[in-house]
Short mmCIF file of C-alpha atoms and ligand atoms in Angstrom, two decimals:
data_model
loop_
_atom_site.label_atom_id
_atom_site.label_comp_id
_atom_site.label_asym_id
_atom_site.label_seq_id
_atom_site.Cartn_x
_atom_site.Cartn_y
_atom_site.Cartn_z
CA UNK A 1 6.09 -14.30 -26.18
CA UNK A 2 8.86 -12.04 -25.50
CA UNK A 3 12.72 -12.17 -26.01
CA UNK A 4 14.00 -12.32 -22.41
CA UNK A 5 17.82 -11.86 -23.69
CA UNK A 6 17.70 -8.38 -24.59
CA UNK A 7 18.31 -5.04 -23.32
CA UNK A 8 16.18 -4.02 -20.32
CA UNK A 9 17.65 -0.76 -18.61
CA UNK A 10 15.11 1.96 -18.71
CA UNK A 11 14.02 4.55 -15.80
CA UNK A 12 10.79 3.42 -14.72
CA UNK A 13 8.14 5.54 -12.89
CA UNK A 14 6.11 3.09 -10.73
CA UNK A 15 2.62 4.56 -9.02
CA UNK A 16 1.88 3.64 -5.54
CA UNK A 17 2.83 0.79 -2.52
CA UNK A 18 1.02 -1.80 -3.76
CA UNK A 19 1.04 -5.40 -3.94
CA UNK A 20 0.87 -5.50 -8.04
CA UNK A 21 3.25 -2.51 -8.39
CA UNK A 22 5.50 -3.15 -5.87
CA UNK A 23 6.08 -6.68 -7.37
CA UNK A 24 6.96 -4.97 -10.55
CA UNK A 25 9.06 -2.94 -9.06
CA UNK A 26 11.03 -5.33 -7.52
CA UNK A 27 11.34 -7.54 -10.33
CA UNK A 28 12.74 -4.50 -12.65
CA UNK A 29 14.79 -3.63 -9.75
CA UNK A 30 16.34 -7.05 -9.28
CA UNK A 31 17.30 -7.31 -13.35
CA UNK A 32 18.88 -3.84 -13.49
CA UNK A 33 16.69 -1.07 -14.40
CA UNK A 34 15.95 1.77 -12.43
CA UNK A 35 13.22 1.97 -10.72
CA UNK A 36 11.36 5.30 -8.38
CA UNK A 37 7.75 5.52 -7.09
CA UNK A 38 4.89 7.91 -7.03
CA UNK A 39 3.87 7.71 -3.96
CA UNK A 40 0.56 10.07 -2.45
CA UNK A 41 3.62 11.68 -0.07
CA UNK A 42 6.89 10.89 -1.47
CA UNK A 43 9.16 9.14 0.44
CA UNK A 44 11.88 6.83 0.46
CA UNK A 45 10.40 3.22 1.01
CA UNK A 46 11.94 -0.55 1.85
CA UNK A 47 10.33 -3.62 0.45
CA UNK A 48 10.51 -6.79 2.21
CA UNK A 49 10.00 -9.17 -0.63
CA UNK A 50 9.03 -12.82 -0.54
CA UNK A 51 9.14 -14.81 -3.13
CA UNK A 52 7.36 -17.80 -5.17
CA UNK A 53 10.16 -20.20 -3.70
CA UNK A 54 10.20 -18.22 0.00
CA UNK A 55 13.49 -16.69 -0.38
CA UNK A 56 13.58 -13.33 0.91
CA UNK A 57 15.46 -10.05 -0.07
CA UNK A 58 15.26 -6.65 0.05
CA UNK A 59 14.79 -3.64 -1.98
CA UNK A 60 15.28 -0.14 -1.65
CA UNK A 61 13.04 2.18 -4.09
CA UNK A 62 13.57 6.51 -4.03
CA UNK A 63 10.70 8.73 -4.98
CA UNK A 64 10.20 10.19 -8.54
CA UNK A 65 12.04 13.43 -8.46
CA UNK A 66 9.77 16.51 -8.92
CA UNK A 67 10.97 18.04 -11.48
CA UNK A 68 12.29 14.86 -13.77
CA UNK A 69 10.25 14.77 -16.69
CA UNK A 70 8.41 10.64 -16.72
CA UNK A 71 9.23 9.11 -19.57
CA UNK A 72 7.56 5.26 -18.63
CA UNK A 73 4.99 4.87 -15.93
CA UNK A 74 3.51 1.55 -14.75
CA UNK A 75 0.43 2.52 -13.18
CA UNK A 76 -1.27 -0.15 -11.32
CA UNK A 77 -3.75 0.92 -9.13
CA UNK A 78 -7.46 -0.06 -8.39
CA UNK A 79 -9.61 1.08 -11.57
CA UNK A 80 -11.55 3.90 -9.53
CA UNK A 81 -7.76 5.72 -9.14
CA UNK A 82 -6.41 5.79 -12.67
CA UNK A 83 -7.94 8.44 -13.57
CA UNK A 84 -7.45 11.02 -10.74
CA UNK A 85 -3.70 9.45 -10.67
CA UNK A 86 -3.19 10.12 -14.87
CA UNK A 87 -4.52 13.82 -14.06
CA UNK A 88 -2.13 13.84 -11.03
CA UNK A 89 1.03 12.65 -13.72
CA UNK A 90 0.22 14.81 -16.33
CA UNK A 91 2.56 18.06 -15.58
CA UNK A 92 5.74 15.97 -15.36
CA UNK A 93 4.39 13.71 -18.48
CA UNK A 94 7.16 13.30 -20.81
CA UNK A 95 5.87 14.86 -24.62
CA UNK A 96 6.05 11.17 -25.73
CA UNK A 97 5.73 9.57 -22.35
CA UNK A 98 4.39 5.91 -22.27
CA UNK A 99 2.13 4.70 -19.71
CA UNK A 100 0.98 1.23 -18.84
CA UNK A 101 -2.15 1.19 -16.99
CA UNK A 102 -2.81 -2.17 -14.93
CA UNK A 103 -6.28 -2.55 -12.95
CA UNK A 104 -9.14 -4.98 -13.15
CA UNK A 105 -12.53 -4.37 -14.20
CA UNK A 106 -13.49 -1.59 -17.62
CA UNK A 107 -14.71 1.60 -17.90
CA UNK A 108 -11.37 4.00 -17.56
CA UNK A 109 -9.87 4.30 -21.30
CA UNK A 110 -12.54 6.08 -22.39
CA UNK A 111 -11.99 8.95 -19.66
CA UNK A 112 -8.03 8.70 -19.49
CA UNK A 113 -7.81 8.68 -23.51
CA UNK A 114 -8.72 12.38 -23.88
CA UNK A 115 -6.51 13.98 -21.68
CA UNK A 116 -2.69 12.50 -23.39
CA UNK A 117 -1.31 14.30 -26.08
CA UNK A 118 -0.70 12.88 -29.42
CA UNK A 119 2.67 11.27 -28.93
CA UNK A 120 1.80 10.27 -25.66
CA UNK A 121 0.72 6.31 -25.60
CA UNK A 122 -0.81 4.33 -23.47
CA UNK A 123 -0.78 0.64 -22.86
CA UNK A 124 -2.72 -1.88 -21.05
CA UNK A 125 -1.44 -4.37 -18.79
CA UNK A 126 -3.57 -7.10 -17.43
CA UNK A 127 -2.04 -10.22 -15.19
CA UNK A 128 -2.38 -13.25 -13.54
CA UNK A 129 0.13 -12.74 -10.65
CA UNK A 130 -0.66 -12.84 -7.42
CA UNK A 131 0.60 -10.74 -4.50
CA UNK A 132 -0.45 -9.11 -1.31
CA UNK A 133 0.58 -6.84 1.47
CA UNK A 134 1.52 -8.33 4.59
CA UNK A 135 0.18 -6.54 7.67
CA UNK A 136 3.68 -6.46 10.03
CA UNK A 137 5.24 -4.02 12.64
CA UNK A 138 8.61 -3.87 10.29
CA UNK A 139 9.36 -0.53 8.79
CA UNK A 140 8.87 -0.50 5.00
CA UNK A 141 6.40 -2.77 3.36
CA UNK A 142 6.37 -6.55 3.18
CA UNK A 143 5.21 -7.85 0.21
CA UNK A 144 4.80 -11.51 -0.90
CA UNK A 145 4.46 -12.80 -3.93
CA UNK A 146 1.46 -15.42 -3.74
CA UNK A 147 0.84 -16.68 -7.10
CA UNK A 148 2.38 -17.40 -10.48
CA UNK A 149 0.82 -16.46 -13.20
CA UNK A 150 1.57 -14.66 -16.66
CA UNK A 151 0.96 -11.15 -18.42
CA UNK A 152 -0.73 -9.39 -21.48
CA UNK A 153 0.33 -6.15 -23.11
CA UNK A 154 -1.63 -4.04 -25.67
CA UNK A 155 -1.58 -0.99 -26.58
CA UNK A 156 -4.86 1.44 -26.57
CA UNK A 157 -4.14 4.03 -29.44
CA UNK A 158 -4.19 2.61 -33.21
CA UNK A 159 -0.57 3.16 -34.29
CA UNK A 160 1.36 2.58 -31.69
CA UNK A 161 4.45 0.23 -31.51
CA UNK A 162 2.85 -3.22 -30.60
CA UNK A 163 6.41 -4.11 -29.64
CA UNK A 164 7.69 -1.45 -27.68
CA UNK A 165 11.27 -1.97 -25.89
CA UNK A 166 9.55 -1.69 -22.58
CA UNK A 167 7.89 -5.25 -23.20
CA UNK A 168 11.52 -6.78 -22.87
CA UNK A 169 11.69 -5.35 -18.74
CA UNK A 170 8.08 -6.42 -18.18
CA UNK A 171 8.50 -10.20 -19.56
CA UNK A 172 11.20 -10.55 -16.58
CA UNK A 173 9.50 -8.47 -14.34
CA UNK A 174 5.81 -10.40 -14.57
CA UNK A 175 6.24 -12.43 -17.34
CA UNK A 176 5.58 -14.52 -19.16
CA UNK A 177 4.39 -11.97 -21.18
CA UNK A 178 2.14 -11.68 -24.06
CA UNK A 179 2.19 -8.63 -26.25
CA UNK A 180 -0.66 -8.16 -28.93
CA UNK A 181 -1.62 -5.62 -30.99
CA UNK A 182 -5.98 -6.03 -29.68
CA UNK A 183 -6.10 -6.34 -25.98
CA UNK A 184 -9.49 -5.71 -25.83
CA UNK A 185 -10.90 -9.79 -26.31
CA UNK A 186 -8.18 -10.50 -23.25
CA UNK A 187 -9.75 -7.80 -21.35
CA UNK A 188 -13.39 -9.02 -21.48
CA UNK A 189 -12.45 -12.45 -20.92
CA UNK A 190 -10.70 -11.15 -17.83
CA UNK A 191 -14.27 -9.11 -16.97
CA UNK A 192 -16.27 -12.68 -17.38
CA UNK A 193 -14.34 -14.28 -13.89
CA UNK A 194 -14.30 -10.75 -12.60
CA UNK A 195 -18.06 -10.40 -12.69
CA UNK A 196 -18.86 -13.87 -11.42
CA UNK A 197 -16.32 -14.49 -8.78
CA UNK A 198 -15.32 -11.30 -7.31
CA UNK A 199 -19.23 -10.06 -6.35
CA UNK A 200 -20.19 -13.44 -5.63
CA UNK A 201 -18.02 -14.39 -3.30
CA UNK A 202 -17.67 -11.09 -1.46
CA UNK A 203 -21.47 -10.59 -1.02
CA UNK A 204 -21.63 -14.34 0.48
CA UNK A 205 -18.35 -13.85 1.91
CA UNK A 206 -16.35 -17.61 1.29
CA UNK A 207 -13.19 -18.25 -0.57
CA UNK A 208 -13.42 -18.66 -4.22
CA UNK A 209 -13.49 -22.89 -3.52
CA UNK A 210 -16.92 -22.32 -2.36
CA UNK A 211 -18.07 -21.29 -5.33
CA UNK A 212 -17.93 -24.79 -7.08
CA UNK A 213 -20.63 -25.95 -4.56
CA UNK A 214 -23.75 -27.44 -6.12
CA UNK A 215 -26.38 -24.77 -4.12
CA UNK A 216 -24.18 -21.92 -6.40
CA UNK A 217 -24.11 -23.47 -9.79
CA UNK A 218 -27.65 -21.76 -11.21
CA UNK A 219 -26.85 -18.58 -10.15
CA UNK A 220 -23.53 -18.68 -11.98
CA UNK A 221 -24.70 -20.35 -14.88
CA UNK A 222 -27.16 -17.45 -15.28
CA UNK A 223 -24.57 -14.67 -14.95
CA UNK A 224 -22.34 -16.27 -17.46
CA UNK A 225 -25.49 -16.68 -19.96
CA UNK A 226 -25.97 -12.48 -19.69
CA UNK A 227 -22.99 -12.34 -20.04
CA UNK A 228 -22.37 -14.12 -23.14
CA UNK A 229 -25.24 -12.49 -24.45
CA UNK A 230 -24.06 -8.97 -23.75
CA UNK A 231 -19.96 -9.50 -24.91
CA UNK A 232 -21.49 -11.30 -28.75
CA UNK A 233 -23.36 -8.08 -28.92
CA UNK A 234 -20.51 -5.64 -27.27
CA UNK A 235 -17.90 -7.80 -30.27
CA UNK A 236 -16.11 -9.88 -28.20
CA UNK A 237 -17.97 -13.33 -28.32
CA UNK A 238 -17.25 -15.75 -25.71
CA UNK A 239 -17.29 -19.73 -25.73
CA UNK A 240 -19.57 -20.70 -23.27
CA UNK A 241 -18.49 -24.17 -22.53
CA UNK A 242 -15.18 -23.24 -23.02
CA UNK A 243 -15.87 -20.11 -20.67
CA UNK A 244 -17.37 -22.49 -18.15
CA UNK A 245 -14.26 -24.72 -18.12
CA UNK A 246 -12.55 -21.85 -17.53
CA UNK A 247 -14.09 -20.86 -14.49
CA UNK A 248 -14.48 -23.88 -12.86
CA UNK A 249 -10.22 -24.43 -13.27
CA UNK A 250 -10.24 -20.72 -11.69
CA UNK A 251 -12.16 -21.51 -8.73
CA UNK A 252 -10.49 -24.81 -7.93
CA UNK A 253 -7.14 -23.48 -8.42
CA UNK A 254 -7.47 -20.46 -6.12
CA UNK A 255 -9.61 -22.34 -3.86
CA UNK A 256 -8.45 -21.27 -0.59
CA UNK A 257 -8.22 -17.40 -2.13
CA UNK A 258 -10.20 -14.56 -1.13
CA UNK A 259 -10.91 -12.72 -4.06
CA UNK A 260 -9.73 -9.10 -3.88
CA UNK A 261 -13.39 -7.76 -3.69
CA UNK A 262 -13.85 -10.09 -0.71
CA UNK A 263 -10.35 -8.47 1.02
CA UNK A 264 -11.41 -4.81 0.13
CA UNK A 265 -15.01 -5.59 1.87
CA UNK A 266 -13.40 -7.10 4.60
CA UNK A 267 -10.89 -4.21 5.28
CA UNK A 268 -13.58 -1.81 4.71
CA UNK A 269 -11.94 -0.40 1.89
CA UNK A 270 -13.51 0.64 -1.32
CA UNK A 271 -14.22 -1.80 -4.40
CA UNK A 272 -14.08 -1.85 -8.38
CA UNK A 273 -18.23 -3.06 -8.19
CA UNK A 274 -18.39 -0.05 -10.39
CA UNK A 275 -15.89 -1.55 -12.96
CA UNK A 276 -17.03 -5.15 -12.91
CA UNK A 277 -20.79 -5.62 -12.56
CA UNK A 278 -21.33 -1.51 -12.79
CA UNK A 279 -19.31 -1.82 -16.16
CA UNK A 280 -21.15 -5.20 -17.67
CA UNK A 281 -24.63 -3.44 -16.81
CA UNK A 282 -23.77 0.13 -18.11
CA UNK A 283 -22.69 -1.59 -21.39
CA UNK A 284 -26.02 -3.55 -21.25
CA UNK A 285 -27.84 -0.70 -20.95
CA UNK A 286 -26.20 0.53 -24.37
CA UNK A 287 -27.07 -2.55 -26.16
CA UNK A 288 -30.64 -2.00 -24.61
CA UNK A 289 -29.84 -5.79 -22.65
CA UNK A 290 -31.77 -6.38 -19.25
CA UNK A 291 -29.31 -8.60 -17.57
CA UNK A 292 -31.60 -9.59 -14.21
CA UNK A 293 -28.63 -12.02 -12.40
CA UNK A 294 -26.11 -8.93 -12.56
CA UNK A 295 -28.33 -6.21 -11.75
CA UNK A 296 -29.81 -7.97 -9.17
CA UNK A 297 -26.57 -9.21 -7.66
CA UNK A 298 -25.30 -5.57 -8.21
CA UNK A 299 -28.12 -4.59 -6.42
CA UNK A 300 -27.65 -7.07 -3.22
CA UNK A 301 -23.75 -5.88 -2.78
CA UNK A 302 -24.62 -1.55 -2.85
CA UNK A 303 -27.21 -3.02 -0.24
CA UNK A 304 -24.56 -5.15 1.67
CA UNK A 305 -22.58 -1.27 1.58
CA UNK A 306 -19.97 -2.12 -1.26
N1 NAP B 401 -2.94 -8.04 -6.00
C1 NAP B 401 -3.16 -8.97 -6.92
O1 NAP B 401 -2.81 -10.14 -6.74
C2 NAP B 401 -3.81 -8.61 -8.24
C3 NAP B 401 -3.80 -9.55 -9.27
C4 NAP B 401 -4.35 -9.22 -10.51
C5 NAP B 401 -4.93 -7.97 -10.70
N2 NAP B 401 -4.94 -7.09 -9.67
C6 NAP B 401 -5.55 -5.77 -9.95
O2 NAP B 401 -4.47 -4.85 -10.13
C7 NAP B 401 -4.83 -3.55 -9.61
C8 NAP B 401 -3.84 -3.17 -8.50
O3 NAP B 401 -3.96 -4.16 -7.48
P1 NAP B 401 -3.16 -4.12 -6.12
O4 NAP B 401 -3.54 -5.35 -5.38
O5 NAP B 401 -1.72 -3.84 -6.38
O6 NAP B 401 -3.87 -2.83 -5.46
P2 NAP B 401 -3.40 -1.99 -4.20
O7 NAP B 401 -2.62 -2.88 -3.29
O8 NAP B 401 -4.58 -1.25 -3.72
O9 NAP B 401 -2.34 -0.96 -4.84
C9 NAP B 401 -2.67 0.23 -5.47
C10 NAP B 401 -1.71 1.28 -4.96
O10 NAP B 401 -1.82 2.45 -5.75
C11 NAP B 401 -1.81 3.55 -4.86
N3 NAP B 401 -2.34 4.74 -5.54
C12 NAP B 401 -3.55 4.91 -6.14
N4 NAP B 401 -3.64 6.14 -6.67
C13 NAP B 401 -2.47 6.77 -6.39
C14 NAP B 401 -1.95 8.06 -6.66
N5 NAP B 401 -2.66 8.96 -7.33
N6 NAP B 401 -0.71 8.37 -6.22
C15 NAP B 401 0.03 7.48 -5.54
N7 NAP B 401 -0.39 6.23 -5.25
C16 NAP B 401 -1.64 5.88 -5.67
C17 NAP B 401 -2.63 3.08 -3.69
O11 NAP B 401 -2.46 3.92 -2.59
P3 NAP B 401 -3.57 3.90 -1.39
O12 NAP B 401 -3.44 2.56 -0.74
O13 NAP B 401 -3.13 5.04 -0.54
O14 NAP B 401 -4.91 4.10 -2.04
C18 NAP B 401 -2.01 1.70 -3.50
O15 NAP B 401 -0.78 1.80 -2.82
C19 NAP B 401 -6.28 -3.69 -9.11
O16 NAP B 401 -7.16 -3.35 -10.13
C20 NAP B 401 -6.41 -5.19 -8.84
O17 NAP B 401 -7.75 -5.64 -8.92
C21 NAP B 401 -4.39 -7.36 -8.45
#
C-alpha cells in the first residue's frame, strides 16, 4: 500500500461529470491539489457531494484551460469513450504527460497504446468504489458516494515508474490503493464478475442479490467454467473455487445493487457488452475457444437491444 503522509499537490486534469471521476475529483480537491475538468463543453461546474458517513459539502471545479499543456489526466470514462477522449487530449498532451485510464471491461490498450509518444505513460486504474449521480433539480451535479471499496494502479508500458508520485494523491483520493508493477492478473479477475454479473443481471433485469438464487446457479457455473478455460489459456489462470467464493461474497454484498449494465439499460444509455462478454469472446476466438454460455448470453442481450 501507499504512504498517505507525503506530498500530494499536483495539477490534475480530470475527464468528464461522472460519478467515478467526480469522486476523484473531490477527494484530490478536499486534500489540496488542484483539480480542473474536461468536460464535452467546458464549463464551470458545482458538485454536491455526499459522503460514506452522509455528511455533505461542496466543491467547486474550473475547466482545463485551452491552451495549458496536461501534464496528469485521470480519465475515467465508460471503456467505449477512452479512446475517442485520448484522441480528443492529445494536442494539449504534455511531451511526458501521464494518464490514468479507469473503465471496466478490456479491449482499449491495445488501440490507445499507439497513439502516445515515447515519454508519454499511461496507467491503469481499476476500483472498487462506488458512486452514482443523483437525478435532482439543483444546479451543478449531486454526487454520492455509495460504496467503499479500494484501488489498483499499474502501469501499461514496460519501464515506467511503478511508483510514480501521483500514487500518493490517488491513495487519499480512492484509496486504499494498491500499486503493482503487472496489472493485468487484477484486470481479468475484475473481467470474471464483470462478465457474469453485469450481462446477467441486466438481460433478466434484478439486482445483483438475485443472482444467488438456486434457478441461476448452472448458468453461472457454466460461464465461470469458459471462463476459466479461456483466462489459463489467455495467462492469467484463475482459482475456480476460490473464484466462486468470490462471486458469491460479490453478489451478497451488493445485493440490493443494480449493476451498472442494468442502470445503463434502464436509462437507455449505451453499455460496455462490447468490453465484457464482446472482449472474453473476441479473445476466445484467438485461442480458437467456443465458449457457448457467453456467446449465447451475448447473443440474448444484442437481441434484448444492448
Ligand atoms: N460508478 C461506479 O460506481 C463504478 C465503479 C467501478 C467502476 N466503474 C467503471 O468506471 C468507469 C466510469 O464509470 P462512471 O460511473 O463514472 O461513468 P459515467 O458516470 O458515465 O462517467 C463518465 C463521464 O465521462 C464523460 N466523458 C466521456 N468521454 C468524454 C470526453 N471525450 N470528454 C468529456 N467527457 C467525457 C461522460 O460524459 P457523457 O455523460 O456526456 O457521456 C461522463 O460524464 C466505467 O467503466 C464504469 O463501469 C464505475
Amino acid at each position: 500500500m501507499i504512504d498517505s503522509h507525503s506530498s500530494t499537490h499536483q495539477d490534475w486534469l480530470v475527464v468528464g461529470q461522472g460519478a467515478i471521476g467526480l469522486l476523484t475529483a473531490c477527494q484530490l480537491q478536499q486534500q489540496g491539489s488542484s483539480v480542473r475538468l474536461w468536460l464535452r463543453q467546458p464549463a464551470s461546474l458545482t458538485v454536491h457531494f455526499r459522503a460514506l458517513d452522509g455528511s455533505s459539502r461542496h466543491h467547486r471545479f474550473e475547466p482545463w484551460p485551452a491552451s495549458q499543456p496536461i501534464q496528469i489526466a485521470f480519465i475515467p470514462v465508460k471503456a467505449y469513450d477512452a479512446l475517442s477522449c485520448i484522441q480528443q487530449l492529445q494536442p494539449l498532451l504534455a511531451e511526458d504527460a501521464c494518464l490514468i485510464l479507469s473503465h471496466n471491461g478490456l479491449g482499449t490498450l491495445e488501440t490507445i497504446q499507439p497513439l502516445l509518444k515515447p515519454k508519454q505513460h499511461l496507467w491503469f486504474l481499476t476500483t472498487t468504489h462506488g458512486a452514482y449521480i443523483e437525478p435532482g433539480n439543483q444546479a451543478g451535479r449531486q454526487l454520492v458516494h455509495s460504496g467503499a471499496g479500494n484501488s489498483v494502479l499499474g502501469a501499461i508500458q514496460a519501464g515506467s515508474d511503478p511508483r510514480p508520485s501521483f500514487a500518493k494523491a490517488l491513495n487519499l483520493a480512492i484509496g486504499p490503493l494498491l500499486s503493482v508493477t503487472d496489472i493485468k492478473p487484477y484486470l481479468w479477475q475484475k473481467l470474471l464478475l464483470n462478465c457474469l454479473i453485469n450481462p446477467m443481471t441486466a438481460l433478466h433485469q434484478v439486482h445483483n442479490g438475485e443472482l444467488a438464487k438456486p434457478h441461476f446457479t448452472s448458468e453461472l457455473t457454466q460461464l465461470l467454467d469458459e471462463f476459466c478455460l479461456l483466462a489459463e489459456r489467455a495467462g492469467y489462470p484463475q482459482d475456480k473455487a476460490a473464484a466462486w467464493q468470490q462471486l458469491q461474497q460479490v453478489i451478497t454484498q451488493t445485493a440490493s445493487n443494480r449493476s451498472s449494465m442494468l442502470q445503463d439499460r434502464l436509462a437507455g444509455r449505451q453499455t460496455e457488452l462490447e468490453f465484457i462478454t464482446g472482449f472474453v469472446l473476441r479473445e476466445a476466438q484467438r485461442f480458437d475457444l467456443l465458449l457457448p454460455g457467453h456467446a449465447q448470453l451475448y447473443q440474448l442481450c444484442q437481441d434484448a437491444g444492448f
